[in-house]
The first five atom37 places (N, CA, C, CB, O) and aatype in JSON, in Angstrom:
{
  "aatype": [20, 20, 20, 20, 20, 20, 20, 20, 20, 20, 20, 20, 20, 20, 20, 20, 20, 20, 20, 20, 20, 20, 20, 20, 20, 20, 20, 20, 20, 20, 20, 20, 20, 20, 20, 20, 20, 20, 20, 20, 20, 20, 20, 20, 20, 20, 20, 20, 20, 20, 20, 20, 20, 20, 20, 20, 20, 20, 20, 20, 20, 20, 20, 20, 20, 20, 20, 20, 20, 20, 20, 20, 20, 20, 20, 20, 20, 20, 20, 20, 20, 20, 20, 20, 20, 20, 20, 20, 20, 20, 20, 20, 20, 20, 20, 20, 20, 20, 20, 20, 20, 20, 20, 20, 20, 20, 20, 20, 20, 20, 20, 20, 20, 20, 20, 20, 20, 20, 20, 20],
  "atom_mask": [
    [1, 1, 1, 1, 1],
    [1, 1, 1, 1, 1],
    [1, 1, 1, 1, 1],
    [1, 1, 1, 1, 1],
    [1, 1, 1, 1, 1],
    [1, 1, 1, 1, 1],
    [1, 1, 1, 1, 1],
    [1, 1, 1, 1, 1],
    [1, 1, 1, 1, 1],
    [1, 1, 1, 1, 1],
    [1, 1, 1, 1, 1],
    [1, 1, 1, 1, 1],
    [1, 1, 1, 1, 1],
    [1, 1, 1, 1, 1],
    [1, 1, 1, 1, 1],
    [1, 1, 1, 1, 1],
    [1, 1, 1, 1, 1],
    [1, 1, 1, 1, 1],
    [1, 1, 1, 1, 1],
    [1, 1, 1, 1, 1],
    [1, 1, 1, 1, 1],
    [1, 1, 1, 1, 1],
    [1, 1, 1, 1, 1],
    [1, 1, 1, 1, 1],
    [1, 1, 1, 1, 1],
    [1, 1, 1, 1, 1],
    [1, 1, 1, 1, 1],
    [1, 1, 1, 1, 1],
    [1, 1, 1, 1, 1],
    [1, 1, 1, 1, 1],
    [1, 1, 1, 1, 1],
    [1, 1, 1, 1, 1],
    [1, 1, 1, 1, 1],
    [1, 1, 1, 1, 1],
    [1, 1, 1, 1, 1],
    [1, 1, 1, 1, 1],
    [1, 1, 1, 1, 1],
    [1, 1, 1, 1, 1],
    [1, 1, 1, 1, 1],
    [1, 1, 1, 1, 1],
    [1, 1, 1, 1, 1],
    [1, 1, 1, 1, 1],
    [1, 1, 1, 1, 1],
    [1, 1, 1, 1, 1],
    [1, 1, 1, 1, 1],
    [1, 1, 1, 1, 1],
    [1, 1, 1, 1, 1],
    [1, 1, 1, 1, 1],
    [1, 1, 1, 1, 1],
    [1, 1, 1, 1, 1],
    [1, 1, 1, 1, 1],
    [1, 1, 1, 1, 1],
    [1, 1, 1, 1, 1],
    [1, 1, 1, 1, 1],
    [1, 1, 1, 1, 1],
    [1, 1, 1, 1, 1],
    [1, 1, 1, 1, 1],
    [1, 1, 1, 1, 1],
    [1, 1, 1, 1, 1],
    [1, 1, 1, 1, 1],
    [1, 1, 1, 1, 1],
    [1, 1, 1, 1, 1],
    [1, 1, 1, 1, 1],
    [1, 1, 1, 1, 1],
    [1, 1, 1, 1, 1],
    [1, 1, 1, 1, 1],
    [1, 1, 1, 1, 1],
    [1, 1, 1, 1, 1],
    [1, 1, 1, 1, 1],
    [1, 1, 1, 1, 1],
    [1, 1, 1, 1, 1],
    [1, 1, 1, 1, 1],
    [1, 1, 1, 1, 1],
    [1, 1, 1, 1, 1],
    [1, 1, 1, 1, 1],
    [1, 1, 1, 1, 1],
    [1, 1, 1, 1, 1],
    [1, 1, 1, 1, 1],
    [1, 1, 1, 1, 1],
    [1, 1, 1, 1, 1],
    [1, 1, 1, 1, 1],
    [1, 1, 1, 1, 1],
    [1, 1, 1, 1, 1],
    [1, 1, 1, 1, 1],
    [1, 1, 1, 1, 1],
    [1, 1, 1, 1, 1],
    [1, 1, 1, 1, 1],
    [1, 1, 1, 1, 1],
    [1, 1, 1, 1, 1],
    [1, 1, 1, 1, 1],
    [1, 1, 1, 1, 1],
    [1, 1, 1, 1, 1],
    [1, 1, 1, 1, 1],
    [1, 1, 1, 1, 1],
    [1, 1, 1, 1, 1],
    [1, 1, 1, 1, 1],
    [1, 1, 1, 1, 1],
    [1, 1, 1, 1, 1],
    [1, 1, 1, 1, 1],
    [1, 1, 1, 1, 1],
    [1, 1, 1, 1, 1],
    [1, 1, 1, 1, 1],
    [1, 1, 1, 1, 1],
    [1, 1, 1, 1, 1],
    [1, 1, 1, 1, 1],
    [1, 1, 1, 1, 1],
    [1, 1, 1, 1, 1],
    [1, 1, 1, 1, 1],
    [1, 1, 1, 1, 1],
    [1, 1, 1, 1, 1],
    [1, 1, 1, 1, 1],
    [1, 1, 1, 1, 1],
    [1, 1, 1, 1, 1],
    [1, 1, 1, 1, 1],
    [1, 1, 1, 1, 1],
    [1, 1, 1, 1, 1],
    [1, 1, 1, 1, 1],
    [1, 1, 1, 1, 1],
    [1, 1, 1, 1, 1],
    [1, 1, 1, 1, 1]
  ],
  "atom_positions": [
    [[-27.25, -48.15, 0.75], [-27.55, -46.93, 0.06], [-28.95, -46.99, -0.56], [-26.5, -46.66, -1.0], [-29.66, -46.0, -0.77]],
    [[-29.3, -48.49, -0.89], [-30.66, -48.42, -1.97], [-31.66, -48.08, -0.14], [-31.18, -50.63, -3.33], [-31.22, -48.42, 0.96]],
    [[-32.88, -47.43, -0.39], [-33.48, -47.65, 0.68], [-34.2, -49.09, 0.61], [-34.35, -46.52, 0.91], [-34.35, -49.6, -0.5]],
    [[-34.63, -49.77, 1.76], [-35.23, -51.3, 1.82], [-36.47, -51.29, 2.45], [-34.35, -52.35, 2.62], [-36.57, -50.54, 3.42]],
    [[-37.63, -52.1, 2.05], [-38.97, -52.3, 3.27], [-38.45, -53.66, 3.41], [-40.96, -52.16, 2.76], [-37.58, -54.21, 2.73]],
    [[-39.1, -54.08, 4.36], [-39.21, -55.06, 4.9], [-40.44, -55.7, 5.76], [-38.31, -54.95, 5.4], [-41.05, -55.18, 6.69]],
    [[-40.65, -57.15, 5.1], [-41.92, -57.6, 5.25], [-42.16, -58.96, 6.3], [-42.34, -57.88, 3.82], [-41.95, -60.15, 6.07]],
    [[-42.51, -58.5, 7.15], [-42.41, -59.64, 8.55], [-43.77, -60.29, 8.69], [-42.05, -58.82, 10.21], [-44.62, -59.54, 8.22]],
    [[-44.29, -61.46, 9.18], [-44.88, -62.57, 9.45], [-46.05, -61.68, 11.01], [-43.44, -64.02, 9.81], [-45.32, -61.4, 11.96]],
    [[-47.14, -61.41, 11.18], [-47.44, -60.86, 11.38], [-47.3, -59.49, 11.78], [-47.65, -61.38, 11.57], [-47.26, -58.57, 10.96]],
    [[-47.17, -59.27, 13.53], [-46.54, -58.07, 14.19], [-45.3, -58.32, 14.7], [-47.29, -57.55, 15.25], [-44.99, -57.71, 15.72]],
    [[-44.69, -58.92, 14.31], [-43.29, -59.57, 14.61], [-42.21, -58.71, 13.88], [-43.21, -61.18, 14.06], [-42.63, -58.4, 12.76]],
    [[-41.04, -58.25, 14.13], [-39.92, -57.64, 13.63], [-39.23, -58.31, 13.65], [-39.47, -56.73, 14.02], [-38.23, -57.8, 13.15]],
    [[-39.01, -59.54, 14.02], [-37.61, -60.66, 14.36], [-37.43, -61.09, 13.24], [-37.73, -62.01, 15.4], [-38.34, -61.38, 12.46]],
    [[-35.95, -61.22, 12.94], [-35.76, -61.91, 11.74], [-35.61, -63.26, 11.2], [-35.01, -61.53, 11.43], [-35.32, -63.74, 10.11]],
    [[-35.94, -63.73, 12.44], [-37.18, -65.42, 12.2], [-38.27, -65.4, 11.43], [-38.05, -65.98, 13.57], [-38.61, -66.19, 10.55]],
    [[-39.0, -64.07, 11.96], [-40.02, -63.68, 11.09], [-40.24, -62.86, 9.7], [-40.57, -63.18, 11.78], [-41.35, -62.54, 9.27]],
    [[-38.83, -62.55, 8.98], [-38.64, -62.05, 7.75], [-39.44, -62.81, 7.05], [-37.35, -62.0, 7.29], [-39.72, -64.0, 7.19]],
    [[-39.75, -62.08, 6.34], [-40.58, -62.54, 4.98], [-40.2, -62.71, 3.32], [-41.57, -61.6, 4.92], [-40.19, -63.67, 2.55]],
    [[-39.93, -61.46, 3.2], [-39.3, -60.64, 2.08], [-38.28, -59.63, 2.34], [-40.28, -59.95, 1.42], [-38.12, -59.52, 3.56]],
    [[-37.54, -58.88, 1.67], [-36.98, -57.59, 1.34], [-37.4, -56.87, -0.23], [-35.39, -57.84, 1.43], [-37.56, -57.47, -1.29]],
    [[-37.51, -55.5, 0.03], [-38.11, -54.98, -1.41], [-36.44, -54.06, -1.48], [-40.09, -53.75, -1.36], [-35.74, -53.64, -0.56]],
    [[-36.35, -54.04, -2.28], [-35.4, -52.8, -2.46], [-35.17, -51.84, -3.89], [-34.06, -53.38, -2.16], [-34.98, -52.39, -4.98]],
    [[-35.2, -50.6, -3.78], [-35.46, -49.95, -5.53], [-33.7, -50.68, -6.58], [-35.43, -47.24, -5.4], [-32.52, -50.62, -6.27]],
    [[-34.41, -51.26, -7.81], [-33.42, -51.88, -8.81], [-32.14, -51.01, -8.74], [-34.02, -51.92, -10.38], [-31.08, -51.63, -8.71]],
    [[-32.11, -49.53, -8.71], [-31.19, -48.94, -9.19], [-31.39, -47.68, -7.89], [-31.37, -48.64, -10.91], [-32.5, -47.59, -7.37]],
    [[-30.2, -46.71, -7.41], [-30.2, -45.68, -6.89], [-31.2, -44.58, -7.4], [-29.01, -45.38, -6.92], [-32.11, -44.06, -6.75]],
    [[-30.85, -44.35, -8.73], [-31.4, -43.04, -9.37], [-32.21, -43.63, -10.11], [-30.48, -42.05, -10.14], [-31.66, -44.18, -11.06]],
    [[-33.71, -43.79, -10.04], [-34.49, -44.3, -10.99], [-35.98, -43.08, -11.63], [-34.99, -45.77, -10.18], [-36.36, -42.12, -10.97]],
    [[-36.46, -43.4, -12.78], [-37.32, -42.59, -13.05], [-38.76, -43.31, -13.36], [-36.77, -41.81, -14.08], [-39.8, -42.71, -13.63]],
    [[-38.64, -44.41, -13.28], [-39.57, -45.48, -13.28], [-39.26, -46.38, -11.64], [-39.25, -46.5, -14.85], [-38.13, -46.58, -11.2]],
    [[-40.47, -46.77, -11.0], [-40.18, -47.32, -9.53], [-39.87, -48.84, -10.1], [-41.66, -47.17, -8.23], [-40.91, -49.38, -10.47]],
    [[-38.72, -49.64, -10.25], [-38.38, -50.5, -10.13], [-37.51, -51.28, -9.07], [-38.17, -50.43, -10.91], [-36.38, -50.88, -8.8]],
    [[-38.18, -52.65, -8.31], [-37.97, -52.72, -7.41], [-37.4, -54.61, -7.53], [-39.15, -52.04, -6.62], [-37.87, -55.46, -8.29]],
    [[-36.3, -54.79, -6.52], [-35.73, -56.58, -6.9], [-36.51, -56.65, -5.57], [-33.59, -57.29, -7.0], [-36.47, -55.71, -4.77]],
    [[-37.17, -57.69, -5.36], [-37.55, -58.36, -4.04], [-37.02, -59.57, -4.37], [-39.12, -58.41, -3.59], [-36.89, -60.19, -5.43]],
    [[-36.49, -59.97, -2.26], [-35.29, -61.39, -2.09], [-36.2, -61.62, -1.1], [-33.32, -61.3, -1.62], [-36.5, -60.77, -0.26]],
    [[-36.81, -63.1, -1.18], [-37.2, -63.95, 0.09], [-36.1, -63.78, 1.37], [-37.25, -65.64, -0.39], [-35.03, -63.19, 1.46]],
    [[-36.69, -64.37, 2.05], [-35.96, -64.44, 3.4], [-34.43, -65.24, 3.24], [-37.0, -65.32, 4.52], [-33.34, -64.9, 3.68]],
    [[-34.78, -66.29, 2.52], [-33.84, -67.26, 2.7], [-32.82, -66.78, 1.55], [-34.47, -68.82, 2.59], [-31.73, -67.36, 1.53]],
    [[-33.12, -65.47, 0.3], [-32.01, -65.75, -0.84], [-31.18, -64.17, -0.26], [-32.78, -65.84, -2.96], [-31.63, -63.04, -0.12]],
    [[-29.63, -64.82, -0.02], [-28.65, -63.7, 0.34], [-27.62, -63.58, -0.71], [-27.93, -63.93, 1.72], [-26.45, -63.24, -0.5]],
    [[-28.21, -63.94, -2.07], [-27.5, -64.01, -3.19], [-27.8, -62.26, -4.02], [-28.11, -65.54, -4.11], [-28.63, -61.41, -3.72]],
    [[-26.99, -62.27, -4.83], [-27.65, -60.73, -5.79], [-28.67, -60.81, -6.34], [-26.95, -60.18, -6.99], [-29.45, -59.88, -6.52]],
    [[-28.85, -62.24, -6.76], [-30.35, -62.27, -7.98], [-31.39, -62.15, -7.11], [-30.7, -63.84, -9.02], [-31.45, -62.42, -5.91]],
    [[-32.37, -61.63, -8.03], [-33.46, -60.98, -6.78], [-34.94, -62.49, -7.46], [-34.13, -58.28, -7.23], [-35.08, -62.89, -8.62]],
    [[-35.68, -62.89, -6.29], [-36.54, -63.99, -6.59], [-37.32, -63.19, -7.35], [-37.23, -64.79, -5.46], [-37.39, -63.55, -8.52]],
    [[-37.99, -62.16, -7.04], [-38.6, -61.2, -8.16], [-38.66, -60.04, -8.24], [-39.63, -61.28, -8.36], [-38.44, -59.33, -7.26]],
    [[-39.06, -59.38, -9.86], [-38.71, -58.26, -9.63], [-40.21, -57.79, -10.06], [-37.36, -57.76, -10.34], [-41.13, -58.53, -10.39]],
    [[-40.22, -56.0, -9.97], [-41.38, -55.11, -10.2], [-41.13, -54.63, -11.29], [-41.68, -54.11, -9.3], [-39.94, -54.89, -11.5]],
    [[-41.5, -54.12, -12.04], [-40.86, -53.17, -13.74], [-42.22, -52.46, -13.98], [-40.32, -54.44, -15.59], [-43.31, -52.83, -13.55]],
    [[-41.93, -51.29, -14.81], [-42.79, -50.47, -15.07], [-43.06, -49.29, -14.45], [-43.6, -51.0, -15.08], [-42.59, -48.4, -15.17]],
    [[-43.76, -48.67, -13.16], [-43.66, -47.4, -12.94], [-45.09, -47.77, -12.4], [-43.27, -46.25, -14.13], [-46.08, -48.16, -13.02]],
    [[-44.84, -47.44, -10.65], [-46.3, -47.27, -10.64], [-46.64, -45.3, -10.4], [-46.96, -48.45, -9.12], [-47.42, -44.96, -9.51]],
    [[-46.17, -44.57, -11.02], [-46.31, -43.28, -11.26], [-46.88, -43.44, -13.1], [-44.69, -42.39, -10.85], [-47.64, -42.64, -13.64]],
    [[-46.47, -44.25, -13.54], [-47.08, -44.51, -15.12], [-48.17, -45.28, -14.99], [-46.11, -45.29, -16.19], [-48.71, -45.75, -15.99]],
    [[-48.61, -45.49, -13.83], [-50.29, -46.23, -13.64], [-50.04, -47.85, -13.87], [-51.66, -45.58, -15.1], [-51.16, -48.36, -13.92]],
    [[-49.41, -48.48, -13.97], [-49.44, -49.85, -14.11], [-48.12, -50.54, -13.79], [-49.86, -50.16, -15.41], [-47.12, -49.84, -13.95]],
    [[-47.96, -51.76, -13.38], [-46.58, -52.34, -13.29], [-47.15, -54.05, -13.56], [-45.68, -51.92, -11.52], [-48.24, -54.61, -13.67]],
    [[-45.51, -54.51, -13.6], [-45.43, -55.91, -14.04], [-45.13, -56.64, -13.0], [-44.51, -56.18, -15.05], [-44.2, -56.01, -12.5]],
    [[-45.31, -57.55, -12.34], [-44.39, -58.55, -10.89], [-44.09, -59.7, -11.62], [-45.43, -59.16, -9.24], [-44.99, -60.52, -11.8]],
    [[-42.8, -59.92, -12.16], [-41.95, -60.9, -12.67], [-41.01, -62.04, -11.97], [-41.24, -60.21, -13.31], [-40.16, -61.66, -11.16]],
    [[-41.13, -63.13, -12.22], [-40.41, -64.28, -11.46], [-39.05, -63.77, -11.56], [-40.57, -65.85, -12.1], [-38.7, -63.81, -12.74]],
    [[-38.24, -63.36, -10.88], [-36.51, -63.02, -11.02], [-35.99, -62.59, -11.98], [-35.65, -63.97, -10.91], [-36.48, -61.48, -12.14]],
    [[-35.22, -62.8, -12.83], [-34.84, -62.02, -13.94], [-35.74, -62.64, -15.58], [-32.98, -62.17, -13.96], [-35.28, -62.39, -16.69]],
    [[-36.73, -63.26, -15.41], [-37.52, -63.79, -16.48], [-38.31, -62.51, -16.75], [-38.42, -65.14, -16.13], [-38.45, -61.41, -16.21]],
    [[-38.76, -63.18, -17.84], [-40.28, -62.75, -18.21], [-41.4, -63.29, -17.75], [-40.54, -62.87, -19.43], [-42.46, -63.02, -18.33]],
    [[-41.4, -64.08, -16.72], [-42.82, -64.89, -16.24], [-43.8, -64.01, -15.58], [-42.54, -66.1, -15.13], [-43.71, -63.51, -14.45]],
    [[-44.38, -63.93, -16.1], [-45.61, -62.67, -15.43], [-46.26, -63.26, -13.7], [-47.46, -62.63, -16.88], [-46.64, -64.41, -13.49]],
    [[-46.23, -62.48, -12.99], [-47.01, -63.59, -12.15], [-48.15, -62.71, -11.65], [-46.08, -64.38, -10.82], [-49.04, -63.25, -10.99]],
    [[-48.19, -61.21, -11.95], [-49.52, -60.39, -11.62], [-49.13, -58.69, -12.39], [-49.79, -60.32, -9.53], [-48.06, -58.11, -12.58]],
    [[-50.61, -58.33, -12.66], [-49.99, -56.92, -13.63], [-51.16, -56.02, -12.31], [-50.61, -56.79, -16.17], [-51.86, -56.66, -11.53]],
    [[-51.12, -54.68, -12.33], [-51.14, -54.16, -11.73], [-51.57, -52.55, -12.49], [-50.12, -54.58, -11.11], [-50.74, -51.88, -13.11]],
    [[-52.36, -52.32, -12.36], [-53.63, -51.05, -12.94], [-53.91, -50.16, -11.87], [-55.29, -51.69, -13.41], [-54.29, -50.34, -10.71]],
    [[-53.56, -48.95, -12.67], [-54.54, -47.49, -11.05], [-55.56, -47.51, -12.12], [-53.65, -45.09, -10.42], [-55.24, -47.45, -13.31]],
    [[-57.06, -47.6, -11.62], [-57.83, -46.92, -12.14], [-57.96, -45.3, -12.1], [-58.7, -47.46, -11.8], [-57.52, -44.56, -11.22]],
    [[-58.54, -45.0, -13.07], [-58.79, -43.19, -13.26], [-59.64, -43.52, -13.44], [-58.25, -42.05, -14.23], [-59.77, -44.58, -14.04]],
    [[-61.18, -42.5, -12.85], [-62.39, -42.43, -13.14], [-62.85, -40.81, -12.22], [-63.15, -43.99, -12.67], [-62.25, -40.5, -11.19]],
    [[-63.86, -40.04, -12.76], [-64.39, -39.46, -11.93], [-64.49, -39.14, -11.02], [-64.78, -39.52, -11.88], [-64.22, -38.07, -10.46]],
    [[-65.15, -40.55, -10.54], [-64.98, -40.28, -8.98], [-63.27, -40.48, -8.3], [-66.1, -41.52, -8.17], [-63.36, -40.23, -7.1]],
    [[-62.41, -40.69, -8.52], [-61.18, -41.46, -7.8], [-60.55, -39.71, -8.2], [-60.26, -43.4, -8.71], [-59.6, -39.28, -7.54]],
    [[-61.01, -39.08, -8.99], [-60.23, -37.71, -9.02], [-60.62, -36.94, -8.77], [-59.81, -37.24, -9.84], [-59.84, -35.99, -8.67]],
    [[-62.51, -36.61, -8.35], [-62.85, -36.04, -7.2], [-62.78, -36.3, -5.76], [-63.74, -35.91, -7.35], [-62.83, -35.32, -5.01]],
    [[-62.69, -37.39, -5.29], [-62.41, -37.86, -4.21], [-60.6, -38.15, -3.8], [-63.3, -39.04, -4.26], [-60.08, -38.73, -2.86]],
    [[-60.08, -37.52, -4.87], [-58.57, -37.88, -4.58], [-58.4, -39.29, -4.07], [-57.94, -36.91, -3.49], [-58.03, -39.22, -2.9]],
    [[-58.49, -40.23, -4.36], [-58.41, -41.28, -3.9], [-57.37, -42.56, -4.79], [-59.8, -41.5, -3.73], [-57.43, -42.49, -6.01]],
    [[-57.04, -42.97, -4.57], [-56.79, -44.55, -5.08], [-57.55, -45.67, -5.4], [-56.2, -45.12, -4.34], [-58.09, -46.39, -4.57]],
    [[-57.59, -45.85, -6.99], [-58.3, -47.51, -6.96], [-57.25, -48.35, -8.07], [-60.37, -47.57, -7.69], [-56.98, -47.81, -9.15]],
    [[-56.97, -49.06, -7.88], [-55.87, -50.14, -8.86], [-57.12, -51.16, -8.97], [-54.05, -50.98, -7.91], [-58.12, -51.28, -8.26]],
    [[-56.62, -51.95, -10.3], [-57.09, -53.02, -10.47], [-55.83, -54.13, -10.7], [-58.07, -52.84, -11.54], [-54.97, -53.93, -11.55]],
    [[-55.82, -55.23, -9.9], [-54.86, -56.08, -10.13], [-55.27, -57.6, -10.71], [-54.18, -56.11, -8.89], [-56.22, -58.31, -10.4]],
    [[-54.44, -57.79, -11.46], [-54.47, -59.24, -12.34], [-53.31, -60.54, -11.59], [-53.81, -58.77, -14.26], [-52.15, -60.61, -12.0]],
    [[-53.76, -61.36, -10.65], [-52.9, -62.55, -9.78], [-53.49, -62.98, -10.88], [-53.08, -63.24, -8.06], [-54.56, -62.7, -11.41]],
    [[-52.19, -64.1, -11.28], [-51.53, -65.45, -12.19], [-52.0, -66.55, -11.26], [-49.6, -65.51, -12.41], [-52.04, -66.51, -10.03]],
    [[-52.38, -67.63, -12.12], [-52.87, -68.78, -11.41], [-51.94, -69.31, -10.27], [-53.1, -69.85, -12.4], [-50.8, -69.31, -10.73]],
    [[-51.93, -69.75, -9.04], [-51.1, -70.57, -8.53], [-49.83, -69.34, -7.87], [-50.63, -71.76, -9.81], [-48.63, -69.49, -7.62]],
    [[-50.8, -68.09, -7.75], [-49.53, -66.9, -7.39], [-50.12, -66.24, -5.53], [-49.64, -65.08, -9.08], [-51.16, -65.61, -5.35]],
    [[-49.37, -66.54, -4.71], [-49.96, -65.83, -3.54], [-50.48, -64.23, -3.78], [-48.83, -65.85, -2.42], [-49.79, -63.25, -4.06]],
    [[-51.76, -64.3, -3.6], [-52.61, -62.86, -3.41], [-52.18, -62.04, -2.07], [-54.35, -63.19, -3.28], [-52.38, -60.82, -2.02]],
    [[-51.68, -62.66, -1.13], [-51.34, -61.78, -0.34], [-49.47, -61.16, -0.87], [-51.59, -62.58, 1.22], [-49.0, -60.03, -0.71]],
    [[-49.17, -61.7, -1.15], [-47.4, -61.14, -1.72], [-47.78, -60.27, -2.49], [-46.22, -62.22, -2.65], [-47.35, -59.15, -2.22]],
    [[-48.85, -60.38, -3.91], [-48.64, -59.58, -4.81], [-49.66, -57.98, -3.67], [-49.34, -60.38, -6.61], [-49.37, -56.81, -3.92]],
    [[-50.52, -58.26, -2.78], [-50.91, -57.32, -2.19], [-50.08, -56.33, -1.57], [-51.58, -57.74, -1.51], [-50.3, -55.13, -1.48]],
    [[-48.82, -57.18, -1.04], [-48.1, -56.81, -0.53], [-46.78, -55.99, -0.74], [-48.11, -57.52, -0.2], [-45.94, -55.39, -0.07]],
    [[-47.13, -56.34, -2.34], [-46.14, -55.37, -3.14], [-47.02, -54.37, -3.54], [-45.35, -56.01, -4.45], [-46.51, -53.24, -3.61]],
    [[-48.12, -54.47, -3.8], [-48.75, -53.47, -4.03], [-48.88, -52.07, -2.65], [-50.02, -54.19, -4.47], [-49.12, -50.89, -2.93]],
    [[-48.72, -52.45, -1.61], [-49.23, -51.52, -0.54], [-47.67, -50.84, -0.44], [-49.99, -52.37, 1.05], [-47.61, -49.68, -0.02]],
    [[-46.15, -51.67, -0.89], [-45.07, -51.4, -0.91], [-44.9, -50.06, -1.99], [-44.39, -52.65, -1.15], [-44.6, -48.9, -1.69]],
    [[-45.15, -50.53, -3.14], [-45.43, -49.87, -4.39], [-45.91, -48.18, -3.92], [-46.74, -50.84, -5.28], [-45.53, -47.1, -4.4]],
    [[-46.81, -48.44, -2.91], [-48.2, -47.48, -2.91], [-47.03, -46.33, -1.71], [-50.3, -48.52, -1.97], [-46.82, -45.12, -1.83]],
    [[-46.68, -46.94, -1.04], [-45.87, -46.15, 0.24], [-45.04, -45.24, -0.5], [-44.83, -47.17, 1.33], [-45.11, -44.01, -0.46]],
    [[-44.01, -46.15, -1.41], [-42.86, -45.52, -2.33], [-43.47, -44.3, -2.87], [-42.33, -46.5, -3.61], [-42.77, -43.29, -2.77]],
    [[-44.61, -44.17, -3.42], [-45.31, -42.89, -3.93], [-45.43, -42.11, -3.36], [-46.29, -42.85, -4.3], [-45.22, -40.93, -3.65]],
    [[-45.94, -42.68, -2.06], [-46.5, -41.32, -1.27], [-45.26, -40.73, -1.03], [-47.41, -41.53, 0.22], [-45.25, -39.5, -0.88]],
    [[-44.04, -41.45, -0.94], [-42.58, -40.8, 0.29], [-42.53, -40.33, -1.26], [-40.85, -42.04, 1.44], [-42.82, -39.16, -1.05]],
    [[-42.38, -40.4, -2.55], [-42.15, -39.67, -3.57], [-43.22, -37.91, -3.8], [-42.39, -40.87, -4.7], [-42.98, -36.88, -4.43]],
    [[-43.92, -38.18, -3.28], [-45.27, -36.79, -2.99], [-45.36, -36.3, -1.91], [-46.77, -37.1, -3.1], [-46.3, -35.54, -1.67]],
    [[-44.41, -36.63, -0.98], [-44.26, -36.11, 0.26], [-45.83, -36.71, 1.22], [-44.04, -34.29, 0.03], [-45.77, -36.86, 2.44]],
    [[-46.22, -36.79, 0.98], [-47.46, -37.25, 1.87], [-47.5, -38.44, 2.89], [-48.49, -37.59, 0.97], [-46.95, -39.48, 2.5]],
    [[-48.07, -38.44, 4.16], [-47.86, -39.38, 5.45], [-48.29, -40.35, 5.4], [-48.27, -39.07, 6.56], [-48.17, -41.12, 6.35]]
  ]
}
C-alpha cells in the first residue's frame, strides 16, 4: 500500500543488484517522511530514516530510529532559482557518510515532489 522506489547498482533491475528500498513512514502523511531498508534488512526497522518535509525546504537523514544525523538537506531560495523556476538545495554529508546514498535520497526526495505537483 505504502508506494516504494527502488535503488539498483547501476542499469541493472535484478535483485542481486538491489541497493536500497525508500518507502513513505506512514500512508497519509503531511510532511514527506520516508524509512529506507538496505538490501539485506527484511526486518520492520528501517536502517534509516528521512524526517522533516522536503516541501518545508529542509530535511534530516537519520541512522534508523536514532538521532544520529548523518546529512541535513536545504532548498535554496534566491532570485534567481524563482525566476528561473528551478531547484538548488544545499546539502550537509557527516563525516565518514556515502555522498552518493545521501544524493540518492535526495533525487528520491526530489521525484516524491514532483509526483506531489503533478509534474514529469
Amino acid at each position: 500500500m505504502h508506494r516504494r522506489w527502488e535503488a539498483f547498482r547501476g542499469e541493472s533491475k535484478e535483485e542481486k543488484d538491489l541497493l536500497f528500498t525508500a518507502k513513505k513512514s506512514k500512508l497519509f502523511q503531511f510532511k514527506t517522511e520516508l524509512d529506507i531498508f538496505l538490501a539485506n534488512n527484511k526486518g520492520e526497522v528501517p536502517d534509516f530514516k528521512v524526517k522533516g518535509g522536503y516541501g518545508e525546504s529542509s530535511c534530516s537523514i537519520l541512522l534508523g530510529d536514532s538521532n544520529a544525523m548523518l546529512a541535513q538537506m536545504h532548498r535554496l531560495h534566491s532570485l534567481t532559482t524563482m525566476i528561473l523556476d528551478t531547484d538548488s538545495f544545499g546539502v550537509t554529508v557527516y563525516p565518514n557518510v556515502d555522498y552518493a546514498f545521501i544524493v540518492a535520497v535526495v533525487v528520491i526526495l526530489d521525484e516524491i515532489n514532483a509526483d506531489r505537483s503533478g509534474e514529469d
